[in-house]
């Protein structure tokens, strides 16, 4: 954990004010806004004290942002008229915690007006979320890897963004924290295919517990399950659960269908340190997907 915190504290952020060729910097705001990191960290910490689901929400938000046109904070934009923004796309309807970024941005603007990009604030917040647990269009959100993806679809989705199979497995480890609604795994626990009602790769007792939580005529709007039993702790439990057939998504279990990704699942499942090191490297790589250079005064709208 010490390694994870130390390296994530130095996570390379995409600076909206630099050219793509020199877009990464460890101390970009050292002179222009020296307190930005502590301001964002305190905002994340305050929100987490009130709502333990905030860290997972921020990490997921950052991932969803970077997968669409790079890390440009476009996922924060509000829809305007008939122009439906990313945050209202099907894959993003369950995202939450936007207020954390909005509050942090207000405080940062008060300290350093017009200096820090929304993309960097979101990246700082995602980093802090992990440490604590230890053009915007809705139509484009279909580019996000779906929980039903098989290994070929996952590989294609990641490779299109310059991310490797190693990155795919490491970043999937982010599923160790958070919560999922029934709709994301309903296909595995009922009417799986013509032969099986339940996905045969899912542990029977685990499937039974999910069917109880998500009944056929489910009326509970927020019904669902935590990603793993230690859903508020950032650890390698997720990989152990894959090997036990106790993960929620088809895309999770798909990691065992390829020799390369299967080997990494075993590796990360047996070594928390190996997972943390790989996760840090992949987060840095994903955060370098440059998606824009605008420094918005309000993260919800373009200037």
mmCIF file of C-alpha atoms in Angstrom:
data_model
loop_
_atom_site.group_PDB
_atom_site.id
_atom_site.type_symbol
_atom_site.label_atom_id
_atom_site.label_comp_id
_atom_site.label_asym_id
_atom_site.label_seq_id
_atom_site.Cartn_x
_atom_site.Cartn_y
_atom_site.Cartn_z
ATOM 1 C CA UNK A 1 0.000 0.000 0.000
ATOM 2 C CA UNK A 2 2.885 2.364 0.716
ATOM 3 C CA UNK A 3 4.065 1.929 -2.877
ATOM 4 C CA UNK A 4 0.575 2.614 -4.240
ATOM 5 C CA UNK A 5 0.164 5.805 -2.214
ATOM 6 C CA UNK A 6 3.654 7.053 -2.962
ATOM 7 C CA UNK A 7 3.371 6.617 -6.720
ATOM 8 C CA UNK A 8 -0.240 7.762 -7.009
ATOM 9 C CA UNK A 9 0.732 10.907 -5.142
ATOM 10 C CA UNK A 10 3.062 11.592 -8.070
ATOM 11 C CA UNK A 11 0.540 10.550 -10.718
ATOM 12 C CA UNK A 12 1.214 12.310 -14.011
ATOM 13 C CA UNK A 13 -1.655 14.576 -14.962
ATOM 14 C CA UNK A 14 -2.677 15.843 -18.338
ATOM 15 C CA UNK A 15 -2.248 19.610 -18.245
ATOM 16 C CA UNK A 16 -4.798 21.468 -20.316
ATOM 17 C CA UNK A 17 -2.400 24.338 -20.890
ATOM 18 C CA UNK A 18 0.517 22.447 -22.379
ATOM 19 C CA UNK A 19 1.110 21.048 -25.827
ATOM 20 C CA UNK A 20 0.514 17.315 -26.434
ATOM 21 C CA UNK A 21 4.235 16.766 -26.863
ATOM 22 C CA UNK A 22 4.935 17.883 -23.295
ATOM 23 C CA UNK A 23 1.530 17.204 -21.799
ATOM 24 C CA UNK A 24 2.723 15.377 -18.693
ATOM 25 C CA UNK A 25 4.208 17.115 -15.684
ATOM 26 C CA UNK A 26 4.666 16.285 -12.022
ATOM 27 C CA UNK A 27 4.691 19.888 -10.837
ATOM 28 C CA UNK A 28 2.752 21.841 -13.443
ATOM 29 C CA UNK A 29 0.865 23.908 -10.834
ATOM 30 C CA UNK A 30 3.753 24.328 -8.390
ATOM 31 C CA UNK A 31 4.045 28.059 -9.085
ATOM 32 C CA UNK A 32 0.633 28.942 -10.502
ATOM 33 C CA UNK A 33 -1.580 27.126 -7.974
ATOM 34 C CA UNK A 34 0.549 25.445 -5.289
ATOM 35 C CA UNK A 35 -2.391 24.485 -3.058
ATOM 36 C CA UNK A 36 -4.519 22.800 -5.716
ATOM 37 C CA UNK A 37 -3.727 19.236 -4.655
ATOM 38 C CA UNK A 38 -4.521 19.833 -0.994
ATOM 39 C CA UNK A 39 -7.739 21.675 -1.922
ATOM 40 C CA UNK A 40 -8.974 18.771 -4.048
ATOM 41 C CA UNK A 41 -7.842 16.167 -1.508
ATOM 42 C CA UNK A 42 -9.788 17.883 1.272
ATOM 43 C CA UNK A 43 -12.900 18.111 -0.910
ATOM 44 C CA UNK A 44 -12.719 14.388 -1.655
ATOM 45 C CA UNK A 45 -12.083 13.554 1.994
ATOM 46 C CA UNK A 46 -15.053 15.633 3.199
ATOM 47 C CA UNK A 47 -17.372 13.996 0.687
ATOM 48 C CA UNK A 48 -16.114 10.509 1.546
ATOM 49 C CA UNK A 49 -16.764 11.061 5.250
ATOM 50 C CA UNK A 50 -20.435 11.610 4.387
ATOM 51 C CA UNK A 51 -20.718 9.002 1.630
ATOM 52 C CA UNK A 52 -18.418 5.965 1.482
ATOM 53 C CA UNK A 53 -19.345 5.333 -2.168
ATOM 54 C CA UNK A 54 -17.628 8.545 -3.322
ATOM 55 C CA UNK A 55 -14.131 7.054 -3.954
ATOM 56 C CA UNK A 56 -15.478 4.365 -6.270
ATOM 57 C CA UNK A 57 -17.671 6.939 -8.014
ATOM 58 C CA UNK A 58 -14.752 9.274 -8.708
ATOM 59 C CA UNK A 59 -12.482 6.498 -9.961
ATOM 60 C CA UNK A 60 -15.203 5.270 -12.314
ATOM 61 C CA UNK A 61 -15.945 8.820 -13.460
ATOM 62 C CA UNK A 62 -12.289 9.381 -14.380
ATOM 63 C CA UNK A 63 -12.185 6.090 -16.302
ATOM 64 C CA UNK A 64 -15.359 6.919 -18.231
ATOM 65 C CA UNK A 65 -14.032 10.390 -19.029
ATOM 66 C CA UNK A 66 -10.694 9.183 -20.393
ATOM 67 C CA UNK A 67 -12.259 6.515 -22.612
ATOM 68 C CA UNK A 68 -14.234 9.122 -24.580
ATOM 69 C CA UNK A 69 -11.937 11.471 -26.543
ATOM 70 C CA UNK A 70 -9.292 11.353 -23.829
ATOM 71 C CA UNK A 71 -9.132 12.920 -20.370
ATOM 72 C CA UNK A 72 -10.892 16.235 -21.021
ATOM 73 C CA UNK A 73 -13.538 16.275 -18.248
ATOM 74 C CA UNK A 74 -16.266 16.231 -20.902
ATOM 75 C CA UNK A 75 -18.130 13.725 -18.726
ATOM 76 C CA UNK A 76 -18.860 16.641 -16.370
ATOM 77 C CA UNK A 77 -20.662 18.736 -18.966
ATOM 78 C CA UNK A 78 -24.411 19.221 -18.710
ATOM 79 C CA UNK A 79 -26.705 18.594 -21.660
ATOM 80 C CA UNK A 80 -27.831 21.746 -23.471
ATOM 81 C CA UNK A 81 -31.027 21.754 -25.495
ATOM 82 C CA UNK A 82 -30.994 18.899 -27.981
ATOM 83 C CA UNK A 83 -27.263 18.362 -27.533
ATOM 84 C CA UNK A 84 -27.193 15.445 -25.114
ATOM 85 C CA UNK A 85 -23.957 15.340 -23.126
ATOM 86 C CA UNK A 86 -21.867 12.324 -22.164
ATOM 87 C CA UNK A 87 -23.150 12.241 -18.602
ATOM 88 C CA UNK A 88 -26.648 11.520 -19.937
ATOM 89 C CA UNK A 89 -25.512 8.651 -22.155
ATOM 90 C CA UNK A 90 -26.772 5.148 -21.194
ATOM 91 C CA UNK A 91 -23.406 3.986 -19.819
ATOM 92 C CA UNK A 92 -23.094 7.074 -17.611
ATOM 93 C CA UNK A 93 -26.563 7.357 -16.085
ATOM 94 C CA UNK A 94 -25.401 5.599 -12.919
ATOM 95 C CA UNK A 95 -22.368 7.848 -12.446
ATOM 96 C CA UNK A 96 -22.566 10.030 -9.364
ATOM 97 C CA UNK A 97 -20.399 12.276 -7.212
ATOM 98 C CA UNK A 98 -20.252 15.130 -9.720
ATOM 99 C CA UNK A 99 -20.831 17.573 -6.873
ATOM 100 C CA UNK A 100 -17.427 16.653 -5.432
ATOM 101 C CA UNK A 101 -15.657 17.907 -8.547
ATOM 102 C CA UNK A 102 -17.910 20.953 -8.789
ATOM 103 C CA UNK A 103 -17.212 21.904 -5.164
ATOM 104 C CA UNK A 104 -13.486 21.357 -5.575
ATOM 105 C CA UNK A 105 -13.465 23.480 -8.723
ATOM 106 C CA UNK A 106 -15.187 26.379 -6.920
ATOM 107 C CA UNK A 107 -12.556 26.314 -4.179
ATOM 108 C CA UNK A 108 -9.706 26.049 -6.678
ATOM 109 C CA UNK A 109 -11.108 28.959 -8.710
ATOM 110 C CA UNK A 110 -11.279 31.055 -5.554
ATOM 111 C CA UNK A 111 -7.590 30.375 -4.910
ATOM 112 C CA UNK A 112 -6.296 30.364 -8.490
ATOM 113 C CA UNK A 113 -8.768 31.796 -11.022
ATOM 114 C CA UNK A 114 -8.555 30.396 -14.550
ATOM 115 C CA UNK A 115 -5.489 28.225 -13.917
ATOM 116 C CA UNK A 116 -6.440 24.596 -13.194
ATOM 117 C CA UNK A 117 -8.361 22.524 -15.723
ATOM 118 C CA UNK A 118 -11.404 20.449 -14.806
ATOM 119 C CA UNK A 119 -9.638 17.420 -16.296
ATOM 120 C CA UNK A 120 -6.772 17.787 -13.841
ATOM 121 C CA UNK A 121 -9.128 18.282 -10.900
ATOM 122 C CA UNK A 122 -10.952 15.068 -11.849
ATOM 123 C CA UNK A 123 -7.630 13.217 -12.174
ATOM 124 C CA UNK A 124 -6.458 14.535 -8.791
ATOM 125 C CA UNK A 125 -9.775 13.469 -7.261
ATOM 126 C CA UNK A 126 -9.579 9.968 -8.748
ATOM 127 C CA UNK A 127 -6.069 9.593 -7.398
ATOM 128 C CA UNK A 128 -7.107 10.837 -3.958
ATOM 129 C CA UNK A 129 -10.104 8.496 -4.014
ATOM 130 C CA UNK A 130 -7.824 5.482 -4.394
ATOM 131 C CA UNK A 131 -5.493 6.716 -1.675
ATOM 132 C CA UNK A 132 -8.419 7.227 0.709
ATOM 133 C CA UNK A 133 -9.588 3.650 0.262
ATOM 134 C CA UNK A 134 -6.407 1.997 0.794
ATOM 135 C CA UNK A 135 -16.729 17.487 -27.222
ATOM 136 C CA UNK A 136 -19.272 15.857 -25.057
ATOM 137 C CA UNK A 137 -21.947 13.659 -26.659
ATOM 138 C CA UNK A 138 -24.103 10.944 -25.091
ATOM 139 C CA UNK A 139 -23.934 8.874 -28.278
ATOM 140 C CA UNK A 140 -20.184 8.448 -27.864
ATOM 141 C CA UNK A 141 -20.519 6.647 -24.526
ATOM 142 C CA UNK A 142 -21.194 3.445 -26.483
ATOM 143 C CA UNK A 143 -17.405 3.400 -26.866
ATOM 144 C CA UNK A 144 -17.074 2.498 -23.196
ATOM 145 C CA UNK A 145 -16.383 -1.194 -22.504
ATOM 146 C CA UNK A 146 -19.674 -2.792 -21.490
ATOM 147 C CA UNK A 147 -20.028 -5.233 -18.573
ATOM 148 C CA UNK A 148 -21.197 -7.828 -21.131
ATOM 149 C CA UNK A 149 -18.044 -7.618 -23.303
ATOM 150 C CA UNK A 150 -16.063 -10.747 -24.111
ATOM 151 C CA UNK A 151 -12.261 -10.722 -24.148
ATOM 152 C CA UNK A 152 -12.009 -9.856 -27.860
ATOM 153 C CA UNK A 153 -14.285 -6.845 -27.445
ATOM 154 C CA UNK A 154 -12.389 -5.721 -24.346
ATOM 155 C CA UNK A 155 -9.039 -6.026 -26.107
ATOM 156 C CA UNK A 156 -10.292 -4.023 -29.084
ATOM 157 C CA UNK A 157 -11.767 -1.308 -26.862
ATOM 158 C CA UNK A 158 -8.525 -0.856 -24.938
ATOM 159 C CA UNK A 159 -6.162 -1.185 -27.915
ATOM 160 C CA UNK A 160 -8.032 1.582 -29.752
ATOM 161 C CA UNK A 161 -6.826 3.879 -26.974
ATOM 162 C CA UNK A 162 -3.263 2.624 -26.949
ATOM 163 C CA UNK A 163 -3.828 0.489 -23.866
ATOM 164 C CA UNK A 164 -2.437 -3.049 -23.635
ATOM 165 C CA UNK A 165 -3.776 -6.321 -22.285
ATOM 166 C CA UNK A 166 -1.761 -5.628 -19.136
ATOM 167 C CA UNK A 167 -3.566 -2.296 -18.785
ATOM 168 C CA UNK A 168 -6.899 -4.014 -19.372
ATOM 169 C CA UNK A 169 -6.421 -6.408 -16.460
ATOM 170 C CA UNK A 170 -4.835 -3.851 -14.134
ATOM 171 C CA UNK A 171 -7.532 -1.220 -14.691
ATOM 172 C CA UNK A 172 -10.256 -3.857 -14.351
ATOM 173 C CA UNK A 173 -8.938 -4.171 -10.803
ATOM 174 C CA UNK A 174 -10.704 -0.881 -10.116
ATOM 175 C CA UNK A 175 -13.797 -3.061 -9.745
ATOM 176 C CA UNK A 176 -12.514 -3.883 -6.270
ATOM 177 C CA UNK A 177 -14.420 -0.836 -5.026
ATOM 178 C CA UNK A 178 -17.949 0.283 -5.727
ATOM 179 C CA UNK A 179 -21.485 -0.879 -6.379
ATOM 180 C CA UNK A 180 -23.388 -2.147 -9.422
ATOM 181 C CA UNK A 181 -27.092 -2.020 -10.218
ATOM 182 C CA UNK A 182 -28.894 -5.221 -11.167
ATOM 183 C CA UNK A 183 -29.198 -4.182 -14.815
ATOM 184 C CA UNK A 184 -25.439 -4.571 -15.315
ATOM 185 C CA UNK A 185 -25.369 -8.268 -14.440
ATOM 186 C CA UNK A 186 -28.999 -9.337 -14.913
ATOM 187 C CA UNK A 187 -28.013 -11.213 -18.084
ATOM 188 C CA UNK A 188 -25.869 -13.632 -16.039
ATOM 189 C CA UNK A 189 -28.438 -14.654 -13.441
ATOM 190 C CA UNK A 190 -31.516 -15.215 -15.642
ATOM 191 C CA UNK A 191 -32.056 -16.419 -19.222
ATOM 192 C CA UNK A 192 -28.311 -16.597 -19.823
ATOM 193 C CA UNK A 193 -28.676 -18.666 -22.993
ATOM 194 C CA UNK A 194 -30.747 -21.453 -24.535
ATOM 195 C CA UNK A 195 -28.965 -24.084 -22.436
ATOM 196 C CA UNK A 196 -28.400 -22.375 -19.092
ATOM 197 C CA UNK A 197 -30.625 -20.075 -17.080
ATOM 198 C CA UNK A 198 -27.587 -18.948 -15.063
ATOM 199 C CA UNK A 199 -24.093 -18.295 -16.403
ATOM 200 C CA UNK A 200 -22.286 -21.608 -15.706
ATOM 201 C CA UNK A 201 -19.047 -19.763 -14.899
ATOM 202 C CA UNK A 202 -20.743 -18.113 -11.931
ATOM 203 C CA UNK A 203 -20.576 -19.857 -8.555
ATOM 204 C CA UNK A 204 -24.062 -21.300 -7.805
ATOM 205 C CA UNK A 205 -24.364 -19.843 -4.298
ATOM 206 C CA UNK A 206 -23.214 -16.439 -5.513
ATOM 207 C CA UNK A 207 -25.755 -16.515 -8.355
ATOM 208 C CA UNK A 208 -28.485 -17.462 -5.891
ATOM 209 C CA UNK A 209 -27.652 -14.516 -3.644
ATOM 210 C CA UNK A 210 -27.794 -12.131 -6.612
ATOM 211 C CA UNK A 211 -31.165 -13.514 -7.718
ATOM 212 C CA UNK A 212 -32.495 -12.729 -4.242
ATOM 213 C CA UNK A 213 -31.171 -9.178 -4.406
ATOM 214 C CA UNK A 214 -32.487 -8.717 -7.958
ATOM 215 C CA UNK A 215 -35.899 -10.465 -8.190
ATOM 216 C CA UNK A 216 -37.691 -10.812 -11.529
ATOM 217 C CA UNK A 217 -40.184 -8.046 -10.757
ATOM 218 C CA UNK A 218 -37.666 -5.799 -9.071
ATOM 219 C CA UNK A 219 -39.175 -2.444 -8.101
ATOM 220 C CA UNK A 220 -36.278 -1.145 -6.034
ATOM 221 C CA UNK A 221 -34.625 1.601 -8.067
ATOM 222 C CA UNK A 222 -31.218 1.195 -6.426
ATOM 223 C CA UNK A 223 -31.167 -2.588 -6.092
ATOM 224 C CA UNK A 224 -27.799 -4.174 -6.760
ATOM 225 C CA UNK A 225 -24.648 -5.524 -5.174
ATOM 226 C CA UNK A 226 -21.201 -4.348 -4.090
ATOM 227 C CA UNK A 227 -18.365 -5.178 -6.454
ATOM 228 C CA UNK A 228 -16.701 -7.303 -3.777
ATOM 229 C CA UNK A 229 -17.148 -7.856 -0.008
ATOM 230 C CA UNK A 230 -14.430 -5.313 0.738
ATOM 231 C CA UNK A 231 -15.963 -2.738 -1.619
ATOM 232 C CA UNK A 232 -14.645 0.260 0.334
ATOM 233 C CA UNK A 233 -11.054 -1.054 0.439
ATOM 234 C CA UNK A 234 -8.709 -0.866 -2.536
ATOM 235 C CA UNK A 235 -7.121 -4.309 -2.604
ATOM 236 C CA UNK A 236 -6.699 -7.382 -4.844
ATOM 237 C CA UNK A 237 -9.840 -9.214 -3.657
ATOM 238 C CA UNK A 238 -11.415 -8.680 -7.084
ATOM 239 C CA UNK A 239 -8.917 -11.015 -8.758
ATOM 240 C CA UNK A 240 -9.423 -13.704 -6.133
ATOM 241 C CA UNK A 241 -13.168 -13.503 -6.731
ATOM 242 C CA UNK A 242 -12.724 -13.966 -10.487
ATOM 243 C CA UNK A 243 -10.979 -17.259 -9.795
ATOM 244 C CA UNK A 244 -13.890 -18.278 -7.534
ATOM 245 C CA UNK A 245 -16.569 -17.350 -10.078
ATOM 246 C CA UNK A 246 -17.881 -14.633 -7.785
ATOM 247 C CA UNK A 247 -17.645 -11.434 -9.812
ATOM 248 C CA UNK A 248 -20.628 -9.521 -11.184
ATOM 249 C CA UNK A 249 -19.829 -8.825 -14.823
ATOM 250 C CA UNK A 250 -19.338 -11.074 -17.827
ATOM 251 C CA UNK A 251 -16.376 -8.848 -18.683
ATOM 252 C CA UNK A 252 -14.776 -9.756 -15.343
ATOM 253 C CA UNK A 253 -15.061 -13.486 -15.922
ATOM 254 C CA UNK A 254 -13.909 -13.026 -19.535
ATOM 255 C CA UNK A 255 -10.408 -12.292 -18.226
ATOM 256 C CA UNK A 256 -10.007 -16.040 -17.678
ATOM 257 C CA UNK A 257 -10.705 -16.885 -21.321
ATOM 258 C CA UNK A 258 -7.357 -15.616 -22.650
ATOM 259 C CA UNK A 259 -3.991 -17.114 -21.575
ATOM 260 C CA UNK A 260 -2.358 -13.683 -21.198
ATOM 261 C CA UNK A 261 -5.104 -12.086 -19.106
ATOM 262 C CA UNK A 262 -5.698 -15.293 -17.147
ATOM 263 C CA UNK A 263 -2.052 -15.349 -16.115
ATOM 264 C CA UNK A 264 -2.312 -11.760 -14.918
ATOM 265 C CA UNK A 265 -5.451 -12.543 -12.904
ATOM 266 C CA UNK A 266 -3.536 -15.289 -11.095
ATOM 267 C CA UNK A 267 -0.544 -12.993 -10.624
ATOM 268 C CA UNK A 268 -2.535 -10.096 -9.188
ATOM 269 C CA UNK A 269 -4.709 -12.430 -7.126
ATOM 270 C CA UNK A 270 -1.656 -13.826 -5.391
ATOM 271 C CA UNK A 271 0.280 -10.566 -5.043
ATOM 272 C CA UNK A 272 -1.339 -7.328 -3.919
ATOM 273 C CA UNK A 273 1.948 -5.510 -4.484
ATOM 274 C CA UNK A 274 2.115 -6.643 -8.125
ATOM 275 C CA UNK A 275 -1.432 -5.412 -8.699
ATOM 276 C CA UNK A 276 -0.815 -2.039 -7.064
ATOM 277 C CA UNK A 277 2.313 -1.432 -9.135
ATOM 278 C CA UNK A 278 0.560 -2.404 -12.375
ATOM 279 C CA UNK A 279 -2.516 -0.322 -11.511
ATOM 280 C CA UNK A 280 -0.421 2.787 -10.894
ATOM 281 C CA UNK A 281 1.402 2.380 -14.214
ATOM 282 C CA UNK A 282 -1.840 1.844 -16.125
ATOM 283 C CA UNK A 283 -3.572 4.791 -14.421
ATOM 284 C CA UNK A 284 -0.693 7.037 -15.440
ATOM 285 C CA UNK A 285 -0.896 5.705 -18.993
ATOM 286 C CA UNK A 286 -4.663 6.200 -19.183
ATOM 287 C CA UNK A 287 -4.406 9.695 -17.700
ATOM 288 C CA UNK A 288 -2.076 10.674 -20.534
ATOM 289 C CA UNK A 289 -4.895 10.296 -23.094
ATOM 290 C CA UNK A 290 -5.104 13.970 -24.004
ATOM 291 C CA UNK A 291 -8.627 15.049 -24.794
ATOM 292 C CA UNK A 292 -8.548 18.832 -24.842
ATOM 293 C CA UNK A 293 -6.870 22.025 -23.680
ATOM 294 C CA UNK A 294 -9.736 24.142 -22.343
ATOM 295 C CA UNK A 295 -9.626 25.440 -18.765
ATOM 296 C CA UNK A 296 -13.307 25.833 -17.896
ATOM 297 C CA UNK A 297 -14.416 28.182 -15.123
ATOM 298 C CA UNK A 298 -17.387 25.903 -14.432
ATOM 299 C CA UNK A 299 -16.830 22.213 -15.117
ATOM 300 C CA UNK A 300 -20.485 21.782 -16.059
ATOM 301 C CA UNK A 301 -20.401 24.068 -19.127
ATOM 302 C CA UNK A 302 -17.962 25.044 -21.862
ATOM 303 C CA UNK A 303 -16.554 28.572 -21.730
#
